[in-house]
PDB file of N, CA and C in Angstrom:
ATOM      1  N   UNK A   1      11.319   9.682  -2.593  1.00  0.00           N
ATOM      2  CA  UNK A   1      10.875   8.861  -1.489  1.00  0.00           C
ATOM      3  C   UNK A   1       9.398   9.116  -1.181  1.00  0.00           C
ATOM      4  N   UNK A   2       9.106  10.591  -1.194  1.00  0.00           N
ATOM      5  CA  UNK A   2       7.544  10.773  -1.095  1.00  0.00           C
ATOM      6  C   UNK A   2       6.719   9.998  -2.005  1.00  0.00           C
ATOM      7  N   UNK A   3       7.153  10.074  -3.118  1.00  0.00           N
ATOM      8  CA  UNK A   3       6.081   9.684  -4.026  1.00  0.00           C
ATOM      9  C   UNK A   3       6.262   8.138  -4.186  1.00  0.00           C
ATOM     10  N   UNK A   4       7.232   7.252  -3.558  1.00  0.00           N
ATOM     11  CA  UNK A   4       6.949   5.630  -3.109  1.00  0.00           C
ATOM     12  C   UNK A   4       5.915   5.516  -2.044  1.00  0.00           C
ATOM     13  N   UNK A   5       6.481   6.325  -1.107  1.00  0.00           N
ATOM     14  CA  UNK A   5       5.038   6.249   0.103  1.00  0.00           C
ATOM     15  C   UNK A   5       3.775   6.504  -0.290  1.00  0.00           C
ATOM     16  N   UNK A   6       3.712   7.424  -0.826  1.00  0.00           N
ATOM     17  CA  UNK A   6       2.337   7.665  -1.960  1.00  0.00           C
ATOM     18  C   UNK A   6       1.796   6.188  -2.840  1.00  0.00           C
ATOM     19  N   UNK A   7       2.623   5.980  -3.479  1.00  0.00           N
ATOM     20  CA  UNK A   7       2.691   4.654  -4.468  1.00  0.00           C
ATOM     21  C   UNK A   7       2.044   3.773  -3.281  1.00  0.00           C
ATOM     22  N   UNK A   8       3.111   3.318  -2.400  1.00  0.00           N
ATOM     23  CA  UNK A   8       2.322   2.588  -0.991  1.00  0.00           C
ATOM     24  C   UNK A   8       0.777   3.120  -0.302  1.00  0.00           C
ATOM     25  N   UNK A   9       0.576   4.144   0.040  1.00  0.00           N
ATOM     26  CA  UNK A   9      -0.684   4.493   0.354  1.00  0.00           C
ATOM     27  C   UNK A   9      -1.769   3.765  -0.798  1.00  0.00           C
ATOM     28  N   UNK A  10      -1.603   4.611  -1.776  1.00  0.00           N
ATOM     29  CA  UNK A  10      -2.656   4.115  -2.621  1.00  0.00           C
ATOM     30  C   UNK A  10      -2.732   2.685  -2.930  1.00  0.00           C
ATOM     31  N   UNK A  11      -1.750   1.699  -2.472  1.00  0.00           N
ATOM     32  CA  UNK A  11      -2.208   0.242  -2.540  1.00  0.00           C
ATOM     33  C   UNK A  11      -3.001  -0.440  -1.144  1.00  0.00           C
ATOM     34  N   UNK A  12      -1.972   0.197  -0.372  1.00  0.00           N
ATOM     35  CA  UNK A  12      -3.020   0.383   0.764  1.00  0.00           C
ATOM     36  C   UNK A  12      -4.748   0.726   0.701  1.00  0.00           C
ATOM     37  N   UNK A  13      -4.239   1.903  -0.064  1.00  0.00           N
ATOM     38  CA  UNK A  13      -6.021   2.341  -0.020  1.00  0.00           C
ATOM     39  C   UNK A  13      -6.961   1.440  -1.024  1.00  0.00           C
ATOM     40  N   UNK A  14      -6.460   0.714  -1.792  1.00  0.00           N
ATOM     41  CA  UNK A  14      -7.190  -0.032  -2.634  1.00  0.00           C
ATOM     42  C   UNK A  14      -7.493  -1.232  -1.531  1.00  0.00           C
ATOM     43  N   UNK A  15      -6.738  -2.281  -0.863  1.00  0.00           N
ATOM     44  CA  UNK A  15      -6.695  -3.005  -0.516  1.00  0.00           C
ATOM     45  C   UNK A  15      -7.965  -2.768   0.954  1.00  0.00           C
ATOM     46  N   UNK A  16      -8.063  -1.758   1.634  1.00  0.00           N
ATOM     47  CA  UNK A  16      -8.563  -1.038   2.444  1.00  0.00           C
ATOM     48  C   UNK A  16     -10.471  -1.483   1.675  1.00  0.00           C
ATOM     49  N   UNK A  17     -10.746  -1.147   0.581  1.00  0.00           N
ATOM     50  CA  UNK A  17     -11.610  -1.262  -0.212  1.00  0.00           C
ATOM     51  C   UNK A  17     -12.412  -2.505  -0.338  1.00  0.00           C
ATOM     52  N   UNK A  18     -11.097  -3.286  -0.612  1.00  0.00           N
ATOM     53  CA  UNK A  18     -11.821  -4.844  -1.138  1.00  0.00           C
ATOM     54  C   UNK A  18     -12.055  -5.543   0.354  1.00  0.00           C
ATOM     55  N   UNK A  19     -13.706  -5.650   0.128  1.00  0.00           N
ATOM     56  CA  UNK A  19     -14.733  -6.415   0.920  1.00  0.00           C
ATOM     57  C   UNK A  19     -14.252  -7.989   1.254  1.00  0.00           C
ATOM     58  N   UNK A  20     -13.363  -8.109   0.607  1.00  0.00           N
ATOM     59  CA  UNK A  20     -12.870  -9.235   1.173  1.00  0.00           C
ATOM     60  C   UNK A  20     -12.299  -9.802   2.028  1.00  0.00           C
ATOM     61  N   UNK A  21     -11.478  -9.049   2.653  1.00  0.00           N
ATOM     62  CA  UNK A  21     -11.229  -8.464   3.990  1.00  0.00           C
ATOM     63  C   UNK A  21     -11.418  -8.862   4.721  1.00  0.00           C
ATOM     64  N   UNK A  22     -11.160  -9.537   5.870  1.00  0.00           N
ATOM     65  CA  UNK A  22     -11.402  -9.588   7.324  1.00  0.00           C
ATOM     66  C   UNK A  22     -11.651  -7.722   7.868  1.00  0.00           C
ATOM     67  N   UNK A  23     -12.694  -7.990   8.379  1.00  0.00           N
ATOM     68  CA  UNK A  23     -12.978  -6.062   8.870  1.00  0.00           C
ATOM     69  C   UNK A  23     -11.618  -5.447  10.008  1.00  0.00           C
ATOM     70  N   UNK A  24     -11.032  -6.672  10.949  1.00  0.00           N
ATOM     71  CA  UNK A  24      -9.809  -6.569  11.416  1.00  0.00           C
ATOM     72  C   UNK A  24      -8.937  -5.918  10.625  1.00  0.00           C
ATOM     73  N   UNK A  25      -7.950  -6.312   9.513  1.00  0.00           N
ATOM     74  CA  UNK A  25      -7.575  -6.435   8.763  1.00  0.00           C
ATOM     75  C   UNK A  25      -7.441  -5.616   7.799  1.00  0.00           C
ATOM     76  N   UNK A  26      -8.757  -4.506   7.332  1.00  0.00           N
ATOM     77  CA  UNK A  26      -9.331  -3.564   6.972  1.00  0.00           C
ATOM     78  C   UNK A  26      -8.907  -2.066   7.761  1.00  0.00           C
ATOM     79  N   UNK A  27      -9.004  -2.649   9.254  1.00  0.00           N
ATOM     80  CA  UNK A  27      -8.423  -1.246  10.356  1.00  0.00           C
ATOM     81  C   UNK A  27      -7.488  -1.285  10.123  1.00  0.00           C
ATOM     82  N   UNK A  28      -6.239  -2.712  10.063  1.00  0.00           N
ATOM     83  CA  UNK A  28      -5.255  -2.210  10.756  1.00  0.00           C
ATOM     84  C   UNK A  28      -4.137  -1.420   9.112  1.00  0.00           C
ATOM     85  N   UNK A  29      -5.002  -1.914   7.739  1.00  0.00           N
ATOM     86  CA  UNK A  29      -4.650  -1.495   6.452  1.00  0.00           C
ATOM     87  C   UNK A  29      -4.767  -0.261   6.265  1.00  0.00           C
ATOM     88  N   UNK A  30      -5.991   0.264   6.656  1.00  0.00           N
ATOM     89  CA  UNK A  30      -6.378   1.891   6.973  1.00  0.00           C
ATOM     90  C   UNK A  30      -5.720   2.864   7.766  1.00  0.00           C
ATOM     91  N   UNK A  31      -5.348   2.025   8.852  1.00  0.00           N
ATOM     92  CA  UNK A  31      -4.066   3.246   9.591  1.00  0.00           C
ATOM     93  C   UNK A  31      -2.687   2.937   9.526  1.00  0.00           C
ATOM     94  N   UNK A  32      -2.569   1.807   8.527  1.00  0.00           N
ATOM     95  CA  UNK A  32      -0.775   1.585   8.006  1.00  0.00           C
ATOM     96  C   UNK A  32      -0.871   2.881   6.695  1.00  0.00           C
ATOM     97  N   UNK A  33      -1.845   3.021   6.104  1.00  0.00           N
ATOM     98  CA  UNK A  33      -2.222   3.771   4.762  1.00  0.00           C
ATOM     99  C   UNK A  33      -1.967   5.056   5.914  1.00  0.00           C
ATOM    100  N   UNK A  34      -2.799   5.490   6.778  1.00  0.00           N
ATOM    101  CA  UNK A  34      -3.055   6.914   7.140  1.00  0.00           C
ATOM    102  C   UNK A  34      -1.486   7.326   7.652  1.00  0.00           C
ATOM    103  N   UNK A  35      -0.822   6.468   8.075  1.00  0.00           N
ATOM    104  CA  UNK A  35       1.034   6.737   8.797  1.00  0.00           C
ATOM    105  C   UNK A  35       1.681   6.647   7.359  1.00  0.00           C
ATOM    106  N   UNK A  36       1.863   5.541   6.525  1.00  0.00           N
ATOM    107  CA  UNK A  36       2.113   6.071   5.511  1.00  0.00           C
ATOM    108  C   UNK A  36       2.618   7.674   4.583  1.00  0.00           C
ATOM    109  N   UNK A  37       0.853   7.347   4.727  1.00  0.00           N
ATOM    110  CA  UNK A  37       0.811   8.950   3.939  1.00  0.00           C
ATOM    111  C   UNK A  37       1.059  10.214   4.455  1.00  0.00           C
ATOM    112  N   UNK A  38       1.212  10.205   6.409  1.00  0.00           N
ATOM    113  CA  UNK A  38       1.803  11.277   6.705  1.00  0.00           C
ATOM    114  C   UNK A  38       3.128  11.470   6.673  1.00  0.00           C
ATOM    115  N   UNK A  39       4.040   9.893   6.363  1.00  0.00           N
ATOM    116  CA  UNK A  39       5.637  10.494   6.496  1.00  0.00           C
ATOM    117  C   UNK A  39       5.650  11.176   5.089  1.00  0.00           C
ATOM    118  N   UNK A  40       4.728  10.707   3.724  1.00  0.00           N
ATOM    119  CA  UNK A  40       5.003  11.376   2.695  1.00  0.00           C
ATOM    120  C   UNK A  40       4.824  12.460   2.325  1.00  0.00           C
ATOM    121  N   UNK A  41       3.924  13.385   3.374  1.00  0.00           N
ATOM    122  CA  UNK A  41       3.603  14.573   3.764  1.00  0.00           C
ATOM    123  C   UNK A  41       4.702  15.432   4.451  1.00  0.00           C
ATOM    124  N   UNK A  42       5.150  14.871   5.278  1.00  0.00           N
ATOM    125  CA  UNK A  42       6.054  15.372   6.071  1.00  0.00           C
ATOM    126  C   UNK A  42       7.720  15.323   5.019  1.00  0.00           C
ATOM    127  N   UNK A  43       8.016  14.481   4.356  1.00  0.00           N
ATOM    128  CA  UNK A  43       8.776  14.572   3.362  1.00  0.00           C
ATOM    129  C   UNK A  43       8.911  15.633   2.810  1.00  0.00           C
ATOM    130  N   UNK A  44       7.682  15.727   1.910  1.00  0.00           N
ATOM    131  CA  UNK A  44       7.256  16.511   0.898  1.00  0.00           C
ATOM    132  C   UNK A  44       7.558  18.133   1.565  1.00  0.00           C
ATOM    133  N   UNK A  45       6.867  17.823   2.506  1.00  0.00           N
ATOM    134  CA  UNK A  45       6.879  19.809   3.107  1.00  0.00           C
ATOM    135  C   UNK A  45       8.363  20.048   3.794  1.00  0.00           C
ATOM    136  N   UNK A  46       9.310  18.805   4.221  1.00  0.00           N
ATOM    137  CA  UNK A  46      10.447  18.998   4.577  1.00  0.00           C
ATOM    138  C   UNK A  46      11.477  19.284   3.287  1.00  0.00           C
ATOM    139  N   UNK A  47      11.359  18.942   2.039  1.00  0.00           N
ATOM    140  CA  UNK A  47      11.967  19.319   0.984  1.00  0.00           C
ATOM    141  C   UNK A  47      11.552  20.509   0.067  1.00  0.00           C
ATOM    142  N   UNK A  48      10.131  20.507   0.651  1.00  0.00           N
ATOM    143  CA  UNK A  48      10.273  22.494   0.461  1.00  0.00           C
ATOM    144  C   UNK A  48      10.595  23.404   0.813  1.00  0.00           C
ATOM    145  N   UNK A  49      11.228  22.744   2.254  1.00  0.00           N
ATOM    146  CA  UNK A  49      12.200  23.827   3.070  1.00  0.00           C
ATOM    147  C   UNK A  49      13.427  23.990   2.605  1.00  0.00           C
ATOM    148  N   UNK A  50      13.732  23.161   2.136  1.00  0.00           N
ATOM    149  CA  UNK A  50      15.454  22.524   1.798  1.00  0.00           C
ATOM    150  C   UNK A  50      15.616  23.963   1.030  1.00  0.00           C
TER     151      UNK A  50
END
């Protein structure tokens, strides 16, 4: 599951990139990417507890 959210971030983060963008659009891609990537964080360090 981490590493789909990951998979998701990094399209996020590409998309985040392209200037094509509405700059709106750009924020709200950048902090869907930044929540994203913390549940895959939080995953990740919760299955090293396991």
């Amino acid at each position: 599951m981490a590493r789909f959210l990951y998979a998701i971030e990094d399209r996020l983060e590409d998309a985040v990139a392209d200037q094509r963008l509405p700059r709106w659009m750009r924020q709200i891609t950048r902090a869907a990417s930044r929540t994203i990537g913390e549940m895959g964080d939080m995953i990740s360090r919760h299955r090293g507890h396991a």
